[in-house]
Amino acid sequence: MAQFVKTDSGKRLTRLITNGYMDNIVKAQQGAFVVWIAIIVPAEIFAGFDNVIYCVPESHSALCAGKGVGVSLCEKAENLGYSMDLCSYARIDMGCHFNQGADSPAGGLPKPDLLVSNNNNCTLLAKWFDVYHREWDIPHFILDIPFCYESQKQRDMEYIVSQFQDLIQTVEKLSGQKFNPEKMAQAWENSVEANKHWRRFLAAAKNKPSGITAFDSFVQMAPTLTMRGTPELAEHYRFLADETEARVDQGIVPAPNEKYRLLWDNIAPWHQLRKMSSRLGALDANIISASYTYCLGSREGSLDLLDLESLSPLEGMARLQNFSICPHGLQLRGRAMKQAIEEMDIDGVVFASNRSCKVYSLMQMDQQRYVQEELGVPTVMIDVDHADERKYSEETAFVRMEALLESIDEARR
Amino acid sequence: MFFAGVDIGSTSTECVILDESGEIIAADMRPTGANSAKAAQAVLDSAIEKAGLDAPPHRIVATGYGRVSAPFAHKVVTEITCHARGVLHLFPQVRTIVDVGGQDSKVIRIGPKGNVIDFVMNDKCSAGSGRFLEVMARALEVELDDLGPLSEKSAEEISISSMCTVFAESEVISLVARAVPVEDIINGIHKSIVNRLASQMQRMNPEPDIVMTGGVAKNSGMVKKLSQAAGHVVLVPENPRMTGALGAALTAMGLDRE
């Protein structure tokens, strides 16, 4: 049976996140220039300005879903006429911010002065931010990031860097503030440092039994999105990795009788974290890792960290624009999954077909066939939605996952 | 020593009791209704009575959607594993199972020892399940058991295009209004479900023998159409609703060896 104890890093995380949201509200009230960004936008750029803050609607929507207000906020957006088929992050965000921050556990995000999105990680995000662009008459800067079927090409990196330079000029012009590249470089160093500790934390999954659950890593991802570039982020991940390694050394693990080591493919089911991990824990199953959490800073088609230290800050940030799974083609995804399965000795893969994220889910059937037929690892496909609980059925998901565990048992006989 | 399997499904709950040699000594079923725990207890009690036992079976395994609501169970196992075990016991040569229950449909590939090699279940919605047929039978004012024989009298092929149960019901009502013969409508409904099942089946690279289980396997029209789609005769157990409970009872027999 799994043990769920709030760790010191868990308590620390709650404080960090709460303070982060509160700080943004206070700074915005005091006149800071507010940018809303897609998760992939390099937030370190904003650290190059004296008084520019950034907010991450996707992360805020995940927080809302995790705190149980996802459905009520989705319904608020649907009441305004937005289709139920749109991404639940977008619906939560619009339901919240077209209702003055209604239901948000963080009190909503301060209204933006600039919107910055990109077009390779999410098929819907540019349109979602365009809604605010039209409704609130706020400029919208879209980064054009090429898709990625192999490692990033030099000319793509240069193309992206040139757009970052445009973005810097745009913020200078709109905010009236002067950009300081030294401050951005310092923020970049903090991010690179944070990423190293994050990897150390994720590596605890290689232990047998695993030192973490993927659910821990889903939750601990939040500050990567909302506090990128800060020394506090690097410090938090150092603390998290040290604490996790110490717990593993002492034999304190989430599923001591671990019988099944599973890999999760897709965004976290934010509304089910505790429920799903507890119910799996009772079956001595642990989802120890996820393609979602490993994607931060990985070389395309692998779990290995990119070499970012040899690059200038802007080049490094450009290199990271292909970091997530979504812009990757089938072969890159397959290669990274193979490595995850081998390095973490995975017994089975749970493919979560996510109604709100077509770009993540689209290739899963091919990916599933590859894992099952080529790698000989049992898999299962379940239907989820990352933030809209109405599109998830616990029993139908669990009958599939339990059948996966039974087929792992049979294969062992 | 006796062993019981209880399959608590979305529509009905079944119980099978086996003796030490694996012979079925009693079987019973009843609608699951609103209280699955109560239905599970009741069907177990009546099967015990039918079997003439004066104590509960030595080991009990629960399966089906309500498997967690059976406090008397020594173990819970999914219906996927139980169907595989139950069917293999009845038809040792079977390699592919098509199970259509009240709220879902699944295709299971099994190995020679009854191990589940792979399975696929309906996703996104439950159209094409037993409930779909119940709704259509009600719309046509026909008994569920009559759907099969009636469909075999159909003279003309028509199509029901909607996959959604509610929309398909509207489509059926409009066909009734246009005086399309009921036999043809039923045949069209069967065709639409079988088409969906056939694509599920193709994804599994089905190998013969193919067996159909679940309540819908009692519908001869469906079985005939599925045989045509599969290109093989689809076999049906004598009591296709009981295979899950039988598999659970067989699993119970093996529990002490685990």
PDB file of N, CA and C in Angstrom, chain B residues 163-238:
ATOM      1  N   MET B 163     -23.846   7.121 -34.596  1.00  0.00           N
ATOM      2  CA  MET B 163     -23.239   6.261 -33.591  1.00  0.00           C
ATOM      3  C   MET B 163     -23.777   6.574 -32.201  1.00  0.00           C
ATOM      4  N   CYS B 164     -24.316   7.760 -32.030  1.00  0.00           N
ATOM      5  CA  CYS B 164     -24.807   8.149 -30.709  1.00  0.00           C
ATOM      6  C   CYS B 164     -26.155   7.486 -30.461  1.00  0.00           C
ATOM      7  N   THR B 165     -26.328   6.865 -29.296  1.00  0.00           N
ATOM      8  CA  THR B 165     -27.554   6.125 -29.003  1.00  0.00           C
ATOM      9  C   THR B 165     -28.787   7.022 -29.151  1.00  0.00           C
ATOM     10  N   VAL B 166     -28.702   8.227 -28.598  1.00  0.00           N
ATOM     11  CA  VAL B 166     -29.868   9.113 -28.628  1.00  0.00           C
ATOM     12  C   VAL B 166     -30.166   9.558 -30.061  1.00  0.00           C
ATOM     13  N   PHE B 167     -29.142   9.933 -30.802  1.00  0.00           N
ATOM     14  CA  PHE B 167     -29.364  10.358 -32.193  1.00  0.00           C
ATOM     15  C   PHE B 167     -29.847   9.174 -33.048  1.00  0.00           C
ATOM     16  N   ALA B 168     -29.288   7.992 -32.777  1.00  0.00           N
ATOM     17  CA  ALA B 168     -29.715   6.811 -33.540  1.00  0.00           C
ATOM     18  C   ALA B 168     -31.182   6.505 -33.246  1.00  0.00           C
ATOM     19  N   GLU B 169     -31.598   6.750 -32.009  1.00  0.00           N
ATOM     20  CA  GLU B 169     -33.005   6.536 -31.655  1.00  0.00           C
ATOM     21  C   GLU B 169     -33.885   7.482 -32.480  1.00  0.00           C
ATOM     22  N   SER B 170     -33.460   8.735 -32.618  1.00  0.00           N
ATOM     23  CA  SER B 170     -34.225   9.692 -33.442  1.00  0.00           C
ATOM     24  C   SER B 170     -34.292   9.192 -34.879  1.00  0.00           C
ATOM     25  N   GLU B 171     -33.169   8.655 -35.345  1.00  0.00           N
ATOM     26  CA  GLU B 171     -33.114   8.165 -36.724  1.00  0.00           C
ATOM     27  C   GLU B 171     -34.103   7.000 -36.904  1.00  0.00           C
ATOM     28  N   VAL B 172     -34.132   6.114 -35.896  1.00  0.00           N
ATOM     29  CA  VAL B 172     -35.045   4.967 -35.946  1.00  0.00           C
ATOM     30  C   VAL B 172     -36.494   5.449 -35.951  1.00  0.00           C
ATOM     31  N   ILE B 173     -36.772   6.430 -35.108  1.00  0.00           N
ATOM     32  CA  ILE B 173     -38.155   6.938 -35.039  1.00  0.00           C
ATOM     33  C   ILE B 173     -38.561   7.536 -36.390  1.00  0.00           C
ATOM     34  N   SER B 174     -37.630   8.216 -37.046  1.00  0.00           N
ATOM     35  CA  SER B 174     -37.988   8.798 -38.351  1.00  0.00           C
ATOM     36  C   SER B 174     -38.193   7.699 -39.398  1.00  0.00           C
ATOM     37  N   LEU B 175     -37.436   6.601 -39.259  1.00  0.00           N
ATOM     38  CA  LEU B 175     -37.644   5.475 -40.194  1.00  0.00           C
ATOM     39  C   LEU B 175     -39.012   4.835 -39.953  1.00  0.00           C
ATOM     40  N   VAL B 176     -39.391   4.732 -38.680  1.00  0.00           N
ATOM     41  CA  VAL B 176     -40.719   4.188 -38.351  1.00  0.00           C
ATOM     42  C   VAL B 176     -41.792   5.080 -38.973  1.00  0.00           C
ATOM     43  N   ALA B 177     -41.599   6.400 -38.843  1.00  0.00           N
ATOM     44  CA  ALA B 177     -42.584   7.343 -39.384  1.00  0.00           C
ATOM     45  C   ALA B 177     -42.701   7.203 -40.896  1.00  0.00           C
ATOM     46  N   ARG B 178     -41.613   6.805 -41.528  1.00  0.00           N
ATOM     47  CA  ARG B 178     -41.655   6.625 -42.993  1.00  0.00           C
ATOM     48  C   ARG B 178     -42.113   5.214 -43.363  1.00  0.00           C
ATOM     49  N   ALA B 179     -42.611   4.478 -42.393  1.00  0.00           N
ATOM     50  CA  ALA B 179     -43.177   3.139 -42.590  1.00  0.00           C
ATOM     51  C   ALA B 179     -42.161   2.118 -43.124  1.00  0.00           C
ATOM     52  N   VAL B 180     -40.883   2.315 -42.768  1.00  0.00           N
ATOM     53  CA  VAL B 180     -39.874   1.301 -43.123  1.00  0.00           C
ATOM     54  C   VAL B 180     -40.158   0.066 -42.246  1.00  0.00           C
ATOM     55  N   PRO B 181     -40.195  -1.137 -42.825  1.00  0.00           N
ATOM     56  CA  PRO B 181     -40.507  -2.319 -42.019  1.00  0.00           C
ATOM     57  C   PRO B 181     -39.565  -2.470 -40.816  1.00  0.00           C
ATOM     58  N   VAL B 182     -40.150  -2.851 -39.682  1.00  0.00           N
ATOM     59  CA  VAL B 182     -39.379  -2.981 -38.437  1.00  0.00           C
ATOM     60  C   VAL B 182     -38.210  -3.955 -38.610  1.00  0.00           C
ATOM     61  N   GLU B 183     -38.417  -5.032 -39.361  1.00  0.00           N
ATOM     62  CA  GLU B 183     -37.357  -6.029 -39.553  1.00  0.00           C
ATOM     63  C   GLU B 183     -36.122  -5.388 -40.202  1.00  0.00           C
ATOM     64  N   ASP B 184     -36.397  -4.509 -41.178  1.00  0.00           N
ATOM     65  CA  ASP B 184     -35.277  -3.856 -41.877  1.00  0.00           C
ATOM     66  C   ASP B 184     -34.555  -2.876 -40.956  1.00  0.00           C
ATOM     67  N   ILE B 185     -35.352  -2.188 -40.139  1.00  0.00           N
ATOM     68  CA  ILE B 185     -34.715  -1.232 -39.210  1.00  0.00           C
ATOM     69  C   ILE B 185     -33.806  -1.999 -38.241  1.00  0.00           C
ATOM     70  N   ILE B 186     -34.321  -3.087 -37.704  1.00  0.00           N
ATOM     71  CA  ILE B 186     -33.521  -3.869 -36.738  1.00  0.00           C
ATOM     72  C   ILE B 186     -32.256  -4.395 -37.412  1.00  0.00           C
ATOM     73  N   ASN B 187     -32.423  -4.863 -38.615  1.00  0.00           N
ATOM     74  CA  ASN B 187     -31.260  -5.352 -39.364  1.00  0.00           C
ATOM     75  C   ASN B 187     -30.227  -4.232 -39.545  1.00  0.00           C
ATOM     76  N   GLY B 188     -30.726  -3.033 -39.833  1.00  0.00           N
ATOM     77  CA  GLY B 188     -29.836  -1.869 -39.988  1.00  0.00           C
ATOM     78  C   GLY B 188     -29.126  -1.534 -38.686  1.00  0.00           C
ATOM     79  N   ILE B 189     -29.848  -1.646 -37.572  1.00  0.00           N
ATOM     80  CA  ILE B 189     -29.240  -1.371 -36.249  1.00  0.00           C
ATOM     81  C   ILE B 189     -28.123  -2.387 -35.990  1.00  0.00           C
ATOM     82  N   HIS B 190     -28.409  -3.643 -36.251  1.00  0.00           N
ATOM     83  CA  HIS B 190     -27.391  -4.688 -36.042  1.00  0.00           C
ATOM     84  C   HIS B 190     -26.153  -4.405 -36.896  1.00  0.00           C
ATOM     85  N   LYS B 191     -26.442  -3.997 -38.143  1.00  0.00           N
ATOM     86  CA  LYS B 191     -25.311  -3.749 -39.049  1.00  0.00           C
ATOM     87  C   LYS B 191     -24.420  -2.632 -38.489  1.00  0.00           C
ATOM     88  N   SER B 192     -25.059  -1.585 -37.974  1.00  0.00           N
ATOM     89  CA  SER B 192     -24.250  -0.458 -37.493  1.00  0.00           C
ATOM     90  C   SER B 192     -23.404  -0.885 -36.277  1.00  0.00           C
ATOM     91  N   ILE B 193     -23.970  -1.705 -35.393  1.00  0.00           N
ATOM     92  CA  ILE B 193     -23.179  -2.155 -34.230  1.00  0.00           C
ATOM     93  C   ILE B 193     -22.052  -3.089 -34.681  1.00  0.00           C
ATOM     94  N   VAL B 194     -22.386  -3.998 -35.581  1.00  0.00           N
ATOM     95  CA  VAL B 194     -21.379  -4.972 -36.019  1.00  0.00           C
ATOM     96  C   VAL B 194     -20.237  -4.269 -36.757  1.00  0.00           C
ATOM     97  N   ASN B 195     -20.570  -3.239 -37.529  1.00  0.00           N
ATOM     98  CA  ASN B 195     -19.495  -2.505 -38.217  1.00  0.00           C
ATOM     99  C   ASN B 195     -18.505  -1.943 -37.211  1.00  0.00           C
ATOM    100  N   ARG B 196     -19.054  -1.428 -36.129  1.00  0.00           N
ATOM    101  CA  ARG B 196     -18.182  -0.858 -35.103  1.00  0.00           C
ATOM    102  C   ARG B 196     -17.364  -1.962 -34.415  1.00  0.00           C
ATOM    103  N   LEU B 197     -18.044  -3.060 -34.107  1.00  0.00           N
ATOM    104  CA  LEU B 197     -17.340  -4.182 -33.475  1.00  0.00           C
ATOM    105  C   LEU B 197     -16.265  -4.749 -34.395  1.00  0.00           C
ATOM    106  N   ALA B 198     -16.603  -4.797 -35.696  1.00  0.00           N
ATOM    107  CA  ALA B 198     -15.657  -5.383 -36.655  1.00  0.00           C
ATOM    108  C   ALA B 198     -14.380  -4.551 -36.711  1.00  0.00           C
ATOM    109  N   SER B 199     -14.510  -3.213 -36.629  1.00  0.00           N
ATOM    110  CA  SER B 199     -13.260  -2.441 -36.684  1.00  0.00           C
ATOM    111  C   SER B 199     -12.470  -2.621 -35.396  1.00  0.00           C
ATOM    112  N   GLN B 200     -13.177  -2.750 -34.276  1.00  0.00           N
ATOM    113  CA  GLN B 200     -12.466  -3.049 -33.020  1.00  0.00           C
ATOM    114  C   GLN B 200     -11.714  -4.378 -33.163  1.00  0.00           C
ATOM    115  N   MET B 201     -12.418  -5.352 -33.785  1.00  0.00           N
ATOM    116  CA  MET B 201     -11.860  -6.687 -33.918  1.00  0.00           C
ATOM    117  C   MET B 201     -10.637  -6.670 -34.849  1.00  0.00           C
ATOM    118  N   GLN B 202     -10.737  -5.941 -35.950  1.00  0.00           N
ATOM    119  CA  GLN B 202      -9.629  -5.895 -36.910  1.00  0.00           C
ATOM    120  C   GLN B 202      -8.363  -5.341 -36.275  1.00  0.00           C
ATOM    121  N   ARG B 203      -8.543  -4.389 -35.358  1.00  0.00           N
ATOM    122  CA  ARG B 203      -7.375  -3.817 -34.672  1.00  0.00           C
ATOM    123  C   ARG B 203      -6.608  -4.876 -33.896  1.00  0.00           C
ATOM    124  N   MET B 204      -7.290  -5.943 -33.542  1.00  0.00           N
ATOM    125  CA  MET B 204      -6.673  -7.000 -32.727  1.00  0.00           C
ATOM    126  C   MET B 204      -6.108  -8.138 -33.568  1.00  0.00           C
ATOM    127  N   ASN B 205      -6.135  -8.029 -34.905  1.00  0.00           N
ATOM    128  CA  ASN B 205      -5.727  -9.134 -35.790  1.00  0.00           C
ATOM    129  C   ASN B 205      -6.356 -10.449 -35.317  1.00  0.00           C
ATOM    130  N   PRO B 206      -7.674 -10.573 -35.421  1.00  0.00           N
ATOM    131  CA  PRO B 206      -8.354 -11.716 -34.789  1.00  0.00           C
ATOM    132  C   PRO B 206      -7.952 -13.052 -35.409  1.00  0.00           C
ATOM    133  N   GLU B 207      -7.746 -14.018 -34.535  1.00  0.00           N
ATOM    134  CA  GLU B 207      -7.459 -15.378 -35.009  1.00  0.00           C
ATOM    135  C   GLU B 207      -8.621 -16.265 -34.611  1.00  0.00           C
ATOM    136  N   PRO B 208      -9.010 -17.242 -35.453  1.00  0.00           N
ATOM    137  CA  PRO B 208     -10.066 -18.149 -35.037  1.00  0.00           C
ATOM    138  C   PRO B 208      -9.533 -19.109 -33.962  1.00  0.00           C
ATOM    139  N   ASP B 209     -10.398 -19.737 -33.195  1.00  0.00           N
ATOM    140  CA  ASP B 209     -11.831 -19.558 -33.153  1.00  0.00           C
ATOM    141  C   ASP B 209     -12.217 -18.255 -32.466  1.00  0.00           C
ATOM    142  N   ILE B 210     -13.359 -17.733 -32.925  1.00  0.00           N
ATOM    143  CA  ILE B 210     -13.869 -16.503 -32.342  1.00  0.00           C
ATOM    144  C   ILE B 210     -15.133 -16.846 -31.553  1.00  0.00           C
ATOM    145  N   VAL B 211     -15.191 -16.346 -30.347  1.00  0.00           N
ATOM    146  CA  VAL B 211     -16.369 -16.591 -29.495  1.00  0.00           C
ATOM    147  C   VAL B 211     -16.978 -15.256 -29.109  1.00  0.00           C
ATOM    148  N   MET B 212     -18.302 -15.220 -29.120  1.00  0.00           N
ATOM    149  CA  MET B 212     -18.975 -14.004 -28.652  1.00  0.00           C
ATOM    150  C   MET B 212     -19.608 -14.283 -27.294  1.00  0.00           C
ATOM    151  N   THR B 213     -19.411 -13.344 -26.357  1.00  0.00           N
ATOM    152  CA  THR B 213     -19.998 -13.491 -25.019  1.00  0.00           C
ATOM    153  C   THR B 213     -20.779 -12.232 -24.665  1.00  0.00           C
ATOM    154  N   GLY B 214     -21.386 -12.244 -23.479  1.00  0.00           N
ATOM    155  CA  GLY B 214     -22.188 -11.090 -23.039  1.00  0.00           C
ATOM    156  C   GLY B 214     -23.621 -11.255 -23.503  1.00  0.00           C
ATOM    157  N   GLY B 215     -24.504 -10.458 -22.926  1.00  0.00           N
ATOM    158  CA  GLY B 215     -25.932 -10.578 -23.208  1.00  0.00           C
ATOM    159  C   GLY B 215     -26.268 -10.462 -24.683  1.00  0.00           C
ATOM    160  N   VAL B 216     -25.546  -9.635 -25.409  1.00  0.00           N
ATOM    161  CA  VAL B 216     -25.861  -9.392 -26.823  1.00  0.00           C
ATOM    162  C   VAL B 216     -25.624 -10.649 -27.681  1.00  0.00           C
ATOM    163  N   ALA B 217     -24.800 -11.577 -27.176  1.00  0.00           N
ATOM    164  CA  ALA B 217     -24.541 -12.811 -27.928  1.00  0.00           C
ATOM    165  C   ALA B 217     -25.784 -13.689 -28.019  1.00  0.00           C
ATOM    166  N   LYS B 218     -26.801 -13.359 -27.236  1.00  0.00           N
ATOM    167  CA  LYS B 218     -28.054 -14.129 -27.329  1.00  0.00           C
ATOM    168  C   LYS B 218     -28.861 -13.714 -28.556  1.00  0.00           C
ATOM    169  N   ASN B 219     -28.439 -12.632 -29.201  1.00  0.00           N
ATOM    170  CA  ASN B 219     -29.144 -12.114 -30.373  1.00  0.00           C
ATOM    171  C   ASN B 219     -28.578 -12.806 -31.633  1.00  0.00           C
ATOM    172  N   SER B 220     -29.386 -13.715 -32.219  1.00  0.00           N
ATOM    173  CA  SER B 220     -28.879 -14.524 -33.337  1.00  0.00           C
ATOM    174  C   SER B 220     -28.539 -13.662 -34.555  1.00  0.00           C
ATOM    175  N   GLY B 221     -29.281 -12.581 -34.729  1.00  0.00           N
ATOM    176  CA  GLY B 221     -29.016 -11.696 -35.875  1.00  0.00           C
ATOM    177  C   GLY B 221     -27.647 -11.055 -35.760  1.00  0.00           C
ATOM    178  N   MET B 222     -27.301 -10.643 -34.556  1.00  0.00           N
ATOM    179  CA  MET B 222     -25.993 -10.022 -34.320  1.00  0.00           C
ATOM    180  C   MET B 222     -24.866 -11.028 -34.569  1.00  0.00           C
ATOM    181  N   VAL B 223     -25.067 -12.247 -34.061  1.00  0.00           N
ATOM    182  CA  VAL B 223     -24.020 -13.274 -34.190  1.00  0.00           C
ATOM    183  C   VAL B 223     -23.786 -13.601 -35.666  1.00  0.00           C
ATOM    184  N   LYS B 224     -24.894 -13.697 -36.419  1.00  0.00           N
ATOM    185  CA  LYS B 224     -24.770 -14.014 -37.846  1.00  0.00           C
ATOM    186  C   LYS B 224     -23.990 -12.915 -38.572  1.00  0.00           C
ATOM    187  N   LYS B 225     -24.357 -11.670 -38.256  1.00  0.00           N
ATOM    188  CA  LYS B 225     -23.684 -10.550 -38.925  1.00  0.00           C
ATOM    189  C   LYS B 225     -22.199 -10.478 -38.538  1.00  0.00           C
ATOM    190  N   LEU B 226     -21.929 -10.752 -37.267  1.00  0.00           N
ATOM    191  CA  LEU B 226     -20.535 -10.713 -36.818  1.00  0.00           C
ATOM    192  C   LEU B 226     -19.726 -11.815 -37.510  1.00  0.00           C
ATOM    193  N   SER B 227     -20.352 -12.979 -37.710  1.00  0.00           N
ATOM    194  CA  SER B 227     -19.677 -14.083 -38.414  1.00  0.00           C
ATOM    195  C   SER B 227     -19.335 -13.646 -39.835  1.00  0.00           C
ATOM    196  N   GLN B 228     -20.290 -12.972 -40.483  1.00  0.00           N
ATOM    197  CA  GLN B 228     -20.026 -12.497 -41.858  1.00  0.00           C
ATOM    198  C   GLN B 228     -18.854 -11.518 -41.865  1.00  0.00           C
ATOM    199  N   ALA B 229     -18.878 -10.594 -40.910  1.00  0.00           N
ATOM    200  CA  ALA B 229     -17.822  -9.566 -40.871  1.00  0.00           C
ATOM    201  C   ALA B 229     -16.465 -10.193 -40.577  1.00  0.00           C
ATOM    202  N   ALA B 230     -16.458 -11.228 -39.719  1.00  0.00           N
ATOM    203  CA  ALA B 230     -15.179 -11.838 -39.322  1.00  0.00           C
ATOM    204  C   ALA B 230     -14.671 -12.835 -40.363  1.00  0.00           C
ATOM    205  N   GLY B 231     -15.585 -13.327 -41.212  1.00  0.00           N
ATOM    206  CA  GLY B 231     -15.197 -14.349 -42.170  1.00  0.00           C
ATOM    207  C   GLY B 231     -15.023 -15.711 -41.516  1.00  0.00           C
ATOM    208  N   HIS B 232     -15.516 -15.878 -40.309  1.00  0.00           N
ATOM    209  CA  HIS B 232     -15.453 -17.145 -39.574  1.00  0.00           C
ATOM    210  C   HIS B 232     -16.766 -17.316 -38.821  1.00  0.00           C
ATOM    211  N   VAL B 233     -17.108 -18.570 -38.562  1.00  0.00           N
ATOM    212  CA  VAL B 233     -18.293 -18.792 -37.728  1.00  0.00           C
ATOM    213  C   VAL B 233     -17.963 -18.319 -36.312  1.00  0.00           C
ATOM    214  N   VAL B 234     -18.820 -17.460 -35.773  1.00  0.00           N
ATOM    215  CA  VAL B 234     -18.609 -16.989 -34.408  1.00  0.00           C
ATOM    216  C   VAL B 234     -19.373 -17.912 -33.461  1.00  0.00           C
ATOM    217  N   LEU B 235     -18.635 -18.514 -32.541  1.00  0.00           N
ATOM    218  CA  LEU B 235     -19.249 -19.455 -31.594  1.00  0.00           C
ATOM    219  C   LEU B 235     -19.886 -18.693 -30.437  1.00  0.00           C
ATOM    220  N   VAL B 236     -20.892 -19.300 -29.828  1.00  0.00           N
ATOM    221  CA  VAL B 236     -21.553 -18.663 -28.685  1.00  0.00           C
ATOM    222  C   VAL B 236     -21.728 -19.725 -27.586  1.00  0.00           C
ATOM    223  N   PRO B 237     -21.301 -19.425 -26.356  1.00  0.00           N
ATOM    224  CA  PRO B 237     -21.521 -20.386 -25.271  1.00  0.00           C
ATOM    225  C   PRO B 237     -23.021 -20.575 -25.029  1.00  0.00           C
ATOM    226  N   GLU B 238     -23.353 -21.672 -24.376  1.00  0.00           N
ATOM    227  CA  GLU B 238     -24.764 -21.937 -24.109  1.00  0.00           C
ATOM    228  C   GLU B 238     -25.380 -20.797 -23.301  1.00  0.00           C
TER     229      GLU B 238
END
